[in-house]
XYZ file of C-alpha atoms in Angstrom:
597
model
C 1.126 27.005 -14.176
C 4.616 25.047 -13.966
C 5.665 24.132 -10.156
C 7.755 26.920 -10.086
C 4.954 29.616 -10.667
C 2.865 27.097 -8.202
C 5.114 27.776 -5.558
C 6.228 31.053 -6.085
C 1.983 31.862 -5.944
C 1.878 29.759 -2.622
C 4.548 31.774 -1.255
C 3.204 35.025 -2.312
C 0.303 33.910 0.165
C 2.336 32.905 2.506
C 3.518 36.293 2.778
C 0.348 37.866 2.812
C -1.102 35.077 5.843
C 2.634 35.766 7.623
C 3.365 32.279 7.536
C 6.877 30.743 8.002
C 6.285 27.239 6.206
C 3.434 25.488 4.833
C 3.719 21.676 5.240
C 1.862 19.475 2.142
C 1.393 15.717 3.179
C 0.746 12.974 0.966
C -2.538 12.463 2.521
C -6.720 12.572 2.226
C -8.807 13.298 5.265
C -8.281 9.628 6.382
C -4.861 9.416 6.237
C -4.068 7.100 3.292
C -1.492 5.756 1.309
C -3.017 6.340 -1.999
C -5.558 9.095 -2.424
C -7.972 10.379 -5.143
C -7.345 12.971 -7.566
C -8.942 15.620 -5.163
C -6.236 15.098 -2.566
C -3.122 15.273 -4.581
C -2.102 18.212 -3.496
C 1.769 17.209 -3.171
C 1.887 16.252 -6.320
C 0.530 19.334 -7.447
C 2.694 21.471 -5.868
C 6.104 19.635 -6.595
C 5.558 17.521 -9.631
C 6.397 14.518 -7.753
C 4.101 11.644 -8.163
C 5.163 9.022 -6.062
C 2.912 7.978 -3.340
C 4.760 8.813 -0.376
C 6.415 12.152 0.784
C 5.908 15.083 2.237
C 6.759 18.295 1.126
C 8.024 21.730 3.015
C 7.623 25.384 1.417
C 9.057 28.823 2.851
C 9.280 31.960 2.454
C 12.146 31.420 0.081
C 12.702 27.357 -1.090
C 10.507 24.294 -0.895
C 11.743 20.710 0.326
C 9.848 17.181 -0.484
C 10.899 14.074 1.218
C 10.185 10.432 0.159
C 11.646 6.973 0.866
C 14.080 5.186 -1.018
C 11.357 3.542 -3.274
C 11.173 6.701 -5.110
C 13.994 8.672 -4.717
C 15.196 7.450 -8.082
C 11.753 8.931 -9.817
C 12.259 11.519 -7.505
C 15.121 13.180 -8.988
C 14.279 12.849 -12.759
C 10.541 14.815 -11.603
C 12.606 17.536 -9.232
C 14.802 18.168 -12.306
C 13.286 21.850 -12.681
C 11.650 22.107 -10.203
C 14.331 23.819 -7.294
C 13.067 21.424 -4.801
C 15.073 20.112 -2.589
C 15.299 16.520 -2.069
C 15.820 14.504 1.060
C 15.736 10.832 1.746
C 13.733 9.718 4.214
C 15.156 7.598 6.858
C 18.752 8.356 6.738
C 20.469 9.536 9.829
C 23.058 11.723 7.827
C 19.912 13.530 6.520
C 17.516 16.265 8.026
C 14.351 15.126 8.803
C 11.451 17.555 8.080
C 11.056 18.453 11.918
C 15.250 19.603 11.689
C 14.445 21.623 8.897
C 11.450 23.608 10.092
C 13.190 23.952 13.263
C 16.472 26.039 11.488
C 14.267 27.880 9.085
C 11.218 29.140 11.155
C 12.156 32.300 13.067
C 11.300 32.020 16.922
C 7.699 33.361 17.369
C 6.955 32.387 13.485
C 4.416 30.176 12.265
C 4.090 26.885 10.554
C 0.852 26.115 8.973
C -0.635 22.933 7.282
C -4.653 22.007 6.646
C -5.150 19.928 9.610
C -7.585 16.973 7.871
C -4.346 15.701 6.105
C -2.373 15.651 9.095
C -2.919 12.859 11.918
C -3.248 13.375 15.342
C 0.281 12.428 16.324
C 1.678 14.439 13.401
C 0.527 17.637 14.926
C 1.360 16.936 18.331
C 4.710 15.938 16.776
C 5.454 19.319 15.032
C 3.897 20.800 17.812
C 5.935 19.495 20.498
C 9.213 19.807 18.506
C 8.195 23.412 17.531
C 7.450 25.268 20.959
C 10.689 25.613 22.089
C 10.944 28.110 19.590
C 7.539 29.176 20.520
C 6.551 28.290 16.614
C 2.604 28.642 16.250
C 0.802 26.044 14.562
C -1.988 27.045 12.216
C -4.107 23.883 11.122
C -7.163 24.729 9.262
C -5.571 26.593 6.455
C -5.933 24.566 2.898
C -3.719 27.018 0.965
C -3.234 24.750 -2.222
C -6.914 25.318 -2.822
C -6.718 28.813 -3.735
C -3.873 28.431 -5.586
C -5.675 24.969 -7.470
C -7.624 25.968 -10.793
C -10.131 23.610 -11.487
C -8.972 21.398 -8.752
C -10.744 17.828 -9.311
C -13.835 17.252 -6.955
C -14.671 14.865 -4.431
C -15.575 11.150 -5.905
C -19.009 10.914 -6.865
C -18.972 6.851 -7.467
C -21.398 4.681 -5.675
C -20.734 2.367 -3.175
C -21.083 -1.256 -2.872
C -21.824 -4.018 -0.531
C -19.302 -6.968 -0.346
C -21.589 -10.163 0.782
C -20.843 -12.160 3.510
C -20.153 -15.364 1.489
C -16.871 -13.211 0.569
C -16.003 -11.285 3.532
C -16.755 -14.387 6.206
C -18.343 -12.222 9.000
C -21.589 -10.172 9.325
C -21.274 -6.427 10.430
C -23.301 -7.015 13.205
C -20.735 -9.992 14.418
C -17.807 -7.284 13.627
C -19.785 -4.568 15.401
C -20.117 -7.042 18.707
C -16.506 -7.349 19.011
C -15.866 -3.908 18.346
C -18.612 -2.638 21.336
C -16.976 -5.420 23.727
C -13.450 -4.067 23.190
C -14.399 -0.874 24.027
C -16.378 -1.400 26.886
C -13.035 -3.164 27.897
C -11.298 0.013 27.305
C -14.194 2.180 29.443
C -15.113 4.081 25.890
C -18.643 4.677 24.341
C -18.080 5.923 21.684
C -15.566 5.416 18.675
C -14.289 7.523 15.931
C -12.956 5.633 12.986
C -11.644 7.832 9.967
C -9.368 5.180 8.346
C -10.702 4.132 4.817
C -10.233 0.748 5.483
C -11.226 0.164 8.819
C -14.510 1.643 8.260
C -15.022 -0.390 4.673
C -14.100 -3.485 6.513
C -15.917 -3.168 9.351
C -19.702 -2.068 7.561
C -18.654 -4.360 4.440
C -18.377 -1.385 2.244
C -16.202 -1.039 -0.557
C -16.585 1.802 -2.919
C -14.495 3.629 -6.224
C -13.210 6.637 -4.738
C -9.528 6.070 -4.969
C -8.179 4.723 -7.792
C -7.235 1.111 -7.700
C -8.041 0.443 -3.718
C -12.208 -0.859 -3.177
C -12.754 2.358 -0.684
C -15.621 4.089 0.102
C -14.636 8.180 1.316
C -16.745 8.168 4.978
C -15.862 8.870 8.399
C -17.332 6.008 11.162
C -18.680 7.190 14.468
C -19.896 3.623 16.738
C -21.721 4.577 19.853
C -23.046 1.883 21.896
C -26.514 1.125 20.376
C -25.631 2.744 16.697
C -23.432 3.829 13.914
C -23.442 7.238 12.179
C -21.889 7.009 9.124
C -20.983 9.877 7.698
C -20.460 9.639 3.372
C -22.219 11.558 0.372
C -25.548 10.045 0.654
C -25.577 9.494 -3.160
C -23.106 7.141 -2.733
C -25.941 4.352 -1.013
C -28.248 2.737 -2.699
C -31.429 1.855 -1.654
C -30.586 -1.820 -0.865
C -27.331 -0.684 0.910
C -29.391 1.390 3.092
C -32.504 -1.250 3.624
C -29.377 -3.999 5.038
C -28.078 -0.800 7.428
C -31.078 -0.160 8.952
C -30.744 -3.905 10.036
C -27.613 -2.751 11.613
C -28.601 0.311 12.993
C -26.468 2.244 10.756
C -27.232 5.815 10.148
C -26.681 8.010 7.169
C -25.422 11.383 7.472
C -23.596 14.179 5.245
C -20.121 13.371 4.792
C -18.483 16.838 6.247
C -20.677 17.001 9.453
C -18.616 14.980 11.061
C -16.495 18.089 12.236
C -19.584 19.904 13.340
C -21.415 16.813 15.218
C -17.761 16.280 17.341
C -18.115 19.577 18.919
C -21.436 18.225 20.620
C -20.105 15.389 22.335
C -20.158 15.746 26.370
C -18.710 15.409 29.537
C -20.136 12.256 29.738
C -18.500 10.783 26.304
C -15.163 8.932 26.263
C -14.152 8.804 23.229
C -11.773 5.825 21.619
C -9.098 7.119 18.968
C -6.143 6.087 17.382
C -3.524 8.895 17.018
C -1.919 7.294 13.677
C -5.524 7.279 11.536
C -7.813 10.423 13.103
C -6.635 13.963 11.431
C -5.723 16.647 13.933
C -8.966 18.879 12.947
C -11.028 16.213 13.960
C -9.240 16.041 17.134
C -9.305 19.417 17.535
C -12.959 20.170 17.261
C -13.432 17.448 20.388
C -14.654 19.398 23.338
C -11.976 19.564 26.292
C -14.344 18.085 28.386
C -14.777 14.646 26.458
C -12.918 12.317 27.895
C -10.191 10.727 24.998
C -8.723 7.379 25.221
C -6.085 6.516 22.371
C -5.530 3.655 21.202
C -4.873 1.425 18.082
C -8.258 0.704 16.168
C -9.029 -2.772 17.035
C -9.764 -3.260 13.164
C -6.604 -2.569 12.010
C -5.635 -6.040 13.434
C -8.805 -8.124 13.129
C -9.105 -7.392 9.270
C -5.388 -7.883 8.841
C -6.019 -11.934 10.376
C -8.169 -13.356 7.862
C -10.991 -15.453 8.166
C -11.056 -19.439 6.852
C -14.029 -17.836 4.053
C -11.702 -15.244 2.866
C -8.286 -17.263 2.362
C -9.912 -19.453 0.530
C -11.397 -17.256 -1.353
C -8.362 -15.048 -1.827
C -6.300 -18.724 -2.498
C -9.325 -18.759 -5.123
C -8.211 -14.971 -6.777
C -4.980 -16.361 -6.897
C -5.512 -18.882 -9.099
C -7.228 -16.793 -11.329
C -4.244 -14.194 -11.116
C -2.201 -17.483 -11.647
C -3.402 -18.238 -14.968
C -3.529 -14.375 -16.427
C 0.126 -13.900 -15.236
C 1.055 -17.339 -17.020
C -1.064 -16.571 -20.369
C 1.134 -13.382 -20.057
C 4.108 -14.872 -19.440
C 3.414 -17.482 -22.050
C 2.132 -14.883 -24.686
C 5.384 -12.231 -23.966
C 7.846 -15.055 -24.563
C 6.349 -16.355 -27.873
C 5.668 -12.935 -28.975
C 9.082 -10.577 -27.925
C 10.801 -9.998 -31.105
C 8.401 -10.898 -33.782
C 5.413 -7.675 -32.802
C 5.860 -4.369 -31.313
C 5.583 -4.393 -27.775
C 5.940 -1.842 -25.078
C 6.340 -1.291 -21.763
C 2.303 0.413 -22.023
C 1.376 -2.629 -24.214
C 2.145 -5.495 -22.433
C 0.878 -3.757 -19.041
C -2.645 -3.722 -21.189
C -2.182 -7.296 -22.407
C -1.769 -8.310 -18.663
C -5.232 -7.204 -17.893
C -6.495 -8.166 -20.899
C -5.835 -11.764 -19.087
C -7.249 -10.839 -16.203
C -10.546 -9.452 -16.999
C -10.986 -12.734 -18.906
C -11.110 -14.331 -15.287
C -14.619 -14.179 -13.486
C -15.227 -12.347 -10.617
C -12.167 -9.332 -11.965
C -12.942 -5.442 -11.084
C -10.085 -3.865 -11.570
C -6.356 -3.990 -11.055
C -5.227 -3.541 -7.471
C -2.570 -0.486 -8.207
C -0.845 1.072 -10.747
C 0.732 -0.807 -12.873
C 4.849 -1.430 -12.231
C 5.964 -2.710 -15.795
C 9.741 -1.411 -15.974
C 12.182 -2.702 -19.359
C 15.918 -2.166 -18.405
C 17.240 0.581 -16.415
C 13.310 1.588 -15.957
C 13.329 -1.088 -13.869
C 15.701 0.451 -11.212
C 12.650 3.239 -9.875
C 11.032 0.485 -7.402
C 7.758 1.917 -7.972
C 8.468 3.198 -11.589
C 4.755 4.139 -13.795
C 5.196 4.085 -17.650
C 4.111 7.289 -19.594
C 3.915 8.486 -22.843
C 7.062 10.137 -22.391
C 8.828 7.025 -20.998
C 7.217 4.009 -22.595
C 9.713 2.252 -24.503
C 10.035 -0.646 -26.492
C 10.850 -3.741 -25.763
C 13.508 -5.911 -27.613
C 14.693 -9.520 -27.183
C 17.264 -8.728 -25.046
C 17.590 -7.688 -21.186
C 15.151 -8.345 -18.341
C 11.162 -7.017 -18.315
C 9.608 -6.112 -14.200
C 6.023 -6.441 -14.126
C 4.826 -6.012 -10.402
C 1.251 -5.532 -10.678
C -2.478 -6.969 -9.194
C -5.918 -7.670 -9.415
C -8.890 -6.998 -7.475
C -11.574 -9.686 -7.265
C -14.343 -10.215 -5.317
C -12.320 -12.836 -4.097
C -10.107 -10.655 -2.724
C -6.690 -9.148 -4.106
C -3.209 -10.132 -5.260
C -0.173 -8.266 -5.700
C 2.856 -10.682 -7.756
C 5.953 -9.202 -9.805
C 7.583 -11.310 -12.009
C 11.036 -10.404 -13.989
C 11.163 -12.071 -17.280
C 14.071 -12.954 -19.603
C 13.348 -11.120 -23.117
C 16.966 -12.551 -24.476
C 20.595 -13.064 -23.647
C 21.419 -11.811 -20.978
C 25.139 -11.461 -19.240
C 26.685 -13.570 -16.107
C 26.166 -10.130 -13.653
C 22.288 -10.266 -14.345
C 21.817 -13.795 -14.013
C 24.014 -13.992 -10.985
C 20.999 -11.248 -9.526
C 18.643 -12.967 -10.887
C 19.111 -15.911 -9.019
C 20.255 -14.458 -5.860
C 16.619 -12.834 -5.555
C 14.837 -15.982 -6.110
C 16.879 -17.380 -3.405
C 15.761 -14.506 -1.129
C 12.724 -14.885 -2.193
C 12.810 -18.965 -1.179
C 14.643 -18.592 1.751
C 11.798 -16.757 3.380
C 8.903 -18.596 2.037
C 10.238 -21.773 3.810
C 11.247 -20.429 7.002
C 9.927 -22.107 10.407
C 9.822 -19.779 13.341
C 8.552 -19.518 16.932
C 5.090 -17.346 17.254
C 6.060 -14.201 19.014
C 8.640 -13.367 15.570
C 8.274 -10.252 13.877
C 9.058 -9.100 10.723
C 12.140 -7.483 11.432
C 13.183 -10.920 13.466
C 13.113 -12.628 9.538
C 13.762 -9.726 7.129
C 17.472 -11.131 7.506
C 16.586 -14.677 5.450
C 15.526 -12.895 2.481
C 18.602 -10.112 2.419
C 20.883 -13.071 2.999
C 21.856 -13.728 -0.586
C 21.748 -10.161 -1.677
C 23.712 -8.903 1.009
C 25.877 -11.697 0.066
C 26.795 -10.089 -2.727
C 27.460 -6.235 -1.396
C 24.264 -5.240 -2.476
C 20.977 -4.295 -0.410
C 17.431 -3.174 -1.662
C 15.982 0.603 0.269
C 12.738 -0.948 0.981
C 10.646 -3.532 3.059
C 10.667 -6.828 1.621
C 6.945 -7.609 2.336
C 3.992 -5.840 3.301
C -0.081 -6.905 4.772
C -2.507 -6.788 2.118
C -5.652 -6.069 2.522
C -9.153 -8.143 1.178
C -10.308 -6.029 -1.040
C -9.012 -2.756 0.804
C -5.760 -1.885 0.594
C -2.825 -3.200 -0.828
C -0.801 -2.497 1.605
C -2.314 -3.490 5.012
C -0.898 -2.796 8.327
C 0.197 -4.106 10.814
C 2.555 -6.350 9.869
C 5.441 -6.334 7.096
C 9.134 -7.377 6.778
C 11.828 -4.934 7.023
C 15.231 -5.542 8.865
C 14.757 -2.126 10.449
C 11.796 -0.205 12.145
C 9.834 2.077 10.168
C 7.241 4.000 13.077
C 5.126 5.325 9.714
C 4.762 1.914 8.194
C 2.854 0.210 11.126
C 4.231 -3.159 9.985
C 5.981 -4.253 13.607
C 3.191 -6.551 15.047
C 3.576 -10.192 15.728
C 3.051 -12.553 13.238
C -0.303 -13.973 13.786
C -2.114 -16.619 11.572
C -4.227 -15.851 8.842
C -2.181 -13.082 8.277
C -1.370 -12.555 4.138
C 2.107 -10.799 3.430
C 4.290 -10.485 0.116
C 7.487 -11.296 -0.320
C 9.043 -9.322 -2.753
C 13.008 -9.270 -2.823
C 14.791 -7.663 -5.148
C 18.103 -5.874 -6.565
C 17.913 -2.463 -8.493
C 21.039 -1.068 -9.989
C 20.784 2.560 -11.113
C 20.695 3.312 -15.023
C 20.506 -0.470 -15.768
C 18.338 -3.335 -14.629
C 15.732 -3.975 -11.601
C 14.954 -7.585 -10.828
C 12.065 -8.378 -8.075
C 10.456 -11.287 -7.727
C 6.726 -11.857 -5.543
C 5.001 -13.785 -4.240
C 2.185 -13.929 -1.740
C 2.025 -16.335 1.289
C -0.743 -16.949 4.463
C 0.731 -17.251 7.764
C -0.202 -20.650 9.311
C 0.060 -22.422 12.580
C 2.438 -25.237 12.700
C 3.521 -27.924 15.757
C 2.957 -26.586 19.269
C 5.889 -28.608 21.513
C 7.809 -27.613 25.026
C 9.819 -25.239 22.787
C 6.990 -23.310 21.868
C 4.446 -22.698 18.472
C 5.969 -22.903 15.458
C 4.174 -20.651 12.460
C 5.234 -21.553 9.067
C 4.223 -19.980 5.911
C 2.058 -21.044 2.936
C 2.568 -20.143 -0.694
C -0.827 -18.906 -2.208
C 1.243 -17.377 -5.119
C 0.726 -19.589 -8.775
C 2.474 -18.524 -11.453
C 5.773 -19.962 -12.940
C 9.355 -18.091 -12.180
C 11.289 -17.362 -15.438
C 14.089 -20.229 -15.112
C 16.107 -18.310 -18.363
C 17.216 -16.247 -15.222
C 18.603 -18.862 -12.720
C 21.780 -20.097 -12.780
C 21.124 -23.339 -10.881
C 24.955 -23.684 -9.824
C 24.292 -20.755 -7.582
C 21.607 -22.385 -5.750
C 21.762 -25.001 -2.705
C 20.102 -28.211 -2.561
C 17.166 -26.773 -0.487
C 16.589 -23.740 -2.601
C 16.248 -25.516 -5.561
C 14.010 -28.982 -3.694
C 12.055 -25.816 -2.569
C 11.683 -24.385 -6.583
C 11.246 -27.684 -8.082
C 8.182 -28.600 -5.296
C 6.816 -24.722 -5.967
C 6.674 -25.300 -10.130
C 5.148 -28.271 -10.006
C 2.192 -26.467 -7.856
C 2.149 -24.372 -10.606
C 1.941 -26.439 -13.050
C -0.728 -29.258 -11.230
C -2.981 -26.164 -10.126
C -2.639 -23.925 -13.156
C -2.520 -26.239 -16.026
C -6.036 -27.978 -16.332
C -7.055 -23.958 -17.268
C -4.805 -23.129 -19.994
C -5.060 -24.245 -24.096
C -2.526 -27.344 -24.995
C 0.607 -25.454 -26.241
C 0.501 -23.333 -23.171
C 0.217 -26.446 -21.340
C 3.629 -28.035 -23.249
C 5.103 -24.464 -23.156
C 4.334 -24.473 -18.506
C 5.698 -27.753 -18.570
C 8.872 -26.277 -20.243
C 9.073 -23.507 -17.315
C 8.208 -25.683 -14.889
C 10.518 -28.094 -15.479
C 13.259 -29.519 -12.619
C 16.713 -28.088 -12.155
């Protein structure tokens, strides 16, 4: 089936159910970013692959939403579709709540499956919805009948991560965790998040492509944990270490069954943002519920003296594959055939030659010319092109080690290339310099600095529709909450907290121009503490980002004194921490790119 016969096939059983609209998140059961193939349901429905959006069917039309890192890719997969598009996050546009609102009749119903919609979600459509008196059905999973040989669950086993990497026992992490919510009067806590419950049992797992994460649902009481994940998943050793912890083993699903028994006497800790409404919902009206932000969300985001060293560690090693790349691309464009596909696979060639690699960290983003311009473009057979010794090449891409993992785009030079592109170029490596070195009071957000990085681009008329950094997560996610850098406030992103040390963020400026060039440039910085005086803490940050920044891009006339001190001192990092690893004409061919301007 196309996604026209899809839809038409999910409105036919609309019909039948009598239901007004059918909402299809972007979500699994845990409400995360990126999903396995099981959960794609969005993307099955609309075409759209992107991993953000949310899509809207009636009786008669279907909607999808996404932000503006996709609405490029969005409107070449729509095509021929007859969806509608709308951009998230633009006041002049109706936001999915709007729409429902005009096109369910009073007394209709809107129905969604409730495990891929989060507690505050429902209570959302549902409070926006009643004055309408709109009924809210939440355990119907529609795309599943429509779904022919819909991929299963993950079947992949799970690992442990030792402590010597993750810097803190479970049964230190569970301590904290019981204190906080005795402090909060709870006894027992629900955890559905991915991440939170990997991080705090040192789990990782293979069930979503690209992220280290386990599918399981976390239940801490005061004297144990239930964990609930396919039991096939743990290994005997896993299991021998959880009984240390008292950490129980039970059927994945029974979660929603084993909710319904808790009591009077249970209060119950949740956090809204990462619990589905089904889960919710099967809580007994009696239990007490307390909500709350999951400590974890915070604790794993400030890392631990073990694991930035160990992730400065991954760095390095992501350091020298990104410069053999870098290095091997510029001696090679021109005289071989290289693609967009090709060099993606050469750039993890060099990585899985570094010890202690897994796997890369998420999709691939390696973008030739006007490809380029889709943020969060993914090459295909259809799309891969080649490239030629001209124009500008966007690899943003990562590893994951059990060091932790790293997320770095670099835009290279293939050729010539005019005044315009070097002129953008330049003016996002200045963005991306002006926040590395900034100096600011603790108590800053990332909205208080988002300003220093759009600076130079807004200098020239020109803005980017996306955050400039994000969190990212050891060995979890690669984009962590709750921190980030954005000028404006995003409630979805969770990326608003103070900046705390130990924290690791990206900084990725950039400038896309539709139908002809993207240019972003990475890297990855710790949050550190700085000199404490009567005006307050300063917090600084530290580059843990090694890999040289194509200088056939920069005009150096168009940088300041400070921005190019600040390049200079960053190269020869580079060069001093990368160098001793490479062969001797890679070394003479870094000092080249490293050189002073």
């Amino acid at each position: 089936m196309n996604v026209l016969e899809r839809i038409t096939k999910l409105q036919s059983i609309m019909k039948d159910e009598n239901i007004d609209a059918y909402i299809v998140p972007s979500a699994d059961y845990h409400q995360s970013e990126y999903v396995g193939e099981h959960f794609k349901a969005r993307q099955f429905i609309t075409g759209f692959t992107g991993s953000y959006g949310i899509a809207v069917i009636t009786k008669n039309e279907a909607a999808l939403w996404t932000d503006g890192r996709y609405l490029i890719r969005a409107k070449i997969e729509l095509k021929d579709s007859n969806v509608k598009l709308f951009e998230m996050g633009t006041s002049s546009i109706l936001t999915v709540e709007e729409y429902l609102e005009s096109l369910i009749p009073d007394g209709g119903t809107l129905a969604f499956d409730g495990r891929v919609i989060s507690i505050n979600e429902g209570k959302n459509f549902n409070e926006k919805l009643s004055k309408k008196n709109i009924k809210i059905q939440y355990s119907l999973d529609l795309i599943d009948r429509i779904w022919e040989n819909r991929p299963s669950l993950s079947k992949e086993s799970a690992f442990l991560l030792d402590e010597k990497y993750s810097g803190e026992s479970t049964n230190s992490k569970l301590k904290r965790l019981r204190e906080f919510m005795r402090e909060k009067g709870t006894n027992k806590h629900i955890i559905a998040s991915l991440d939170d419950s990997c991080w705090l049992l040192n789990l990782r797992g293979k069930d979503v492509e690209f992220s280290p994460l386990a599918l399981c649902y976390v239940i801490v009481t005061m004297d144990c944990v239930q964990l609930y994940i396919d039991n096939d998943k743990i290994s005997d050793d896993i299991n021998e270490k959880f009984k240390e912890d008292n950490i129980q083993i039970k059927p994945y699903n029974d979660i929603y069954e084993d909710v319904k028994k808790f009591s009077k006497d249970d209060v119950i800790l949740l956090d809204p943002e990462r619990i589905n409404y089904a889960l919710y919902n099967n809580i007994p009206g009696e239990s007490l519920k307390v909500e709350a932000d999951n400590p974890c969300v915070l604790w794993k985001a400030i890392k631990n003296d073990i694991e930035i060293e160990n992730i400065k560690n991954a760095h390095i090693k992501d350091g020298i594959a990104c410069t053999k790349f870098m290095y091997w691309l510029k001696n090679n464009i021109g005289k071989i055939e290289i693609t967009e596909i090709s060099a993606s696979d050469k750039l993890e060639e060099f990585r899985k030659e570094q010890d202690g690699f897994l796997w890369p960290s998420f999709e691939p983003i390696c973008a030739y010319k006007e490809h380029a311009a889709m943020m969060h473009y993914s090459s295909t057979k259809e799309t891969n092109c080649s490239l030629h010794k001209e124009h500008l090449f966007l690899a943003d891409t990562g590893g994951n080690y059990y060091e932790g993992s790293t997320d770095i785009t670099r835009t290279f030079v293939l050729g010539p290339i005019s005044d315009e592109l070097k002129t953008h170029f330049t003016a996002v490596v200045r963005a991306m310099i002006n926040l590395s070195k900034a100096k600011f009071l603790y108590g800053c957000k990332g909205y208080n600095l988002d300003v220093l990085a759009r600076g130079p681009i807004w200098d020239l008329n020109l803005d980017y529709k996306c955050g400039t950094g994000h969190g990212v997560g050891y060995l979890l996610n690669i984009h962590e909450a709750p921190s980030g850098f954005r000028w404006y406030i995003v409630p979805s992103k969770h990326e608003t907290h103070t900046l705390e040390a130990g924290m690791i963020i990206t900084d990725e400026p950039g400038i896309y121009i539709e139908n002809s060039h993207g240019i972003r440039i990475e890297n990855e910085f710790v949050i550190r503490k700085g000199e404490e005086n009567v005006f307050g803490k300063f917090m600084y940050m530290e580059t843990i980002t090694f890999a040289p920044i194509d200088l056939d891009g920069i005009n150096k006339d168009e940088m300041n004194k400070d921005e190019k001190e600040f390049l200079n001192n960053y190269h020869k990092m580079v060069y001093n921490t990368i160098a001793p690893h490479l062969t001797g004409d890679e070394q003479n061919w870094l000092k080249i790119y490293t050189r002073e301007i």
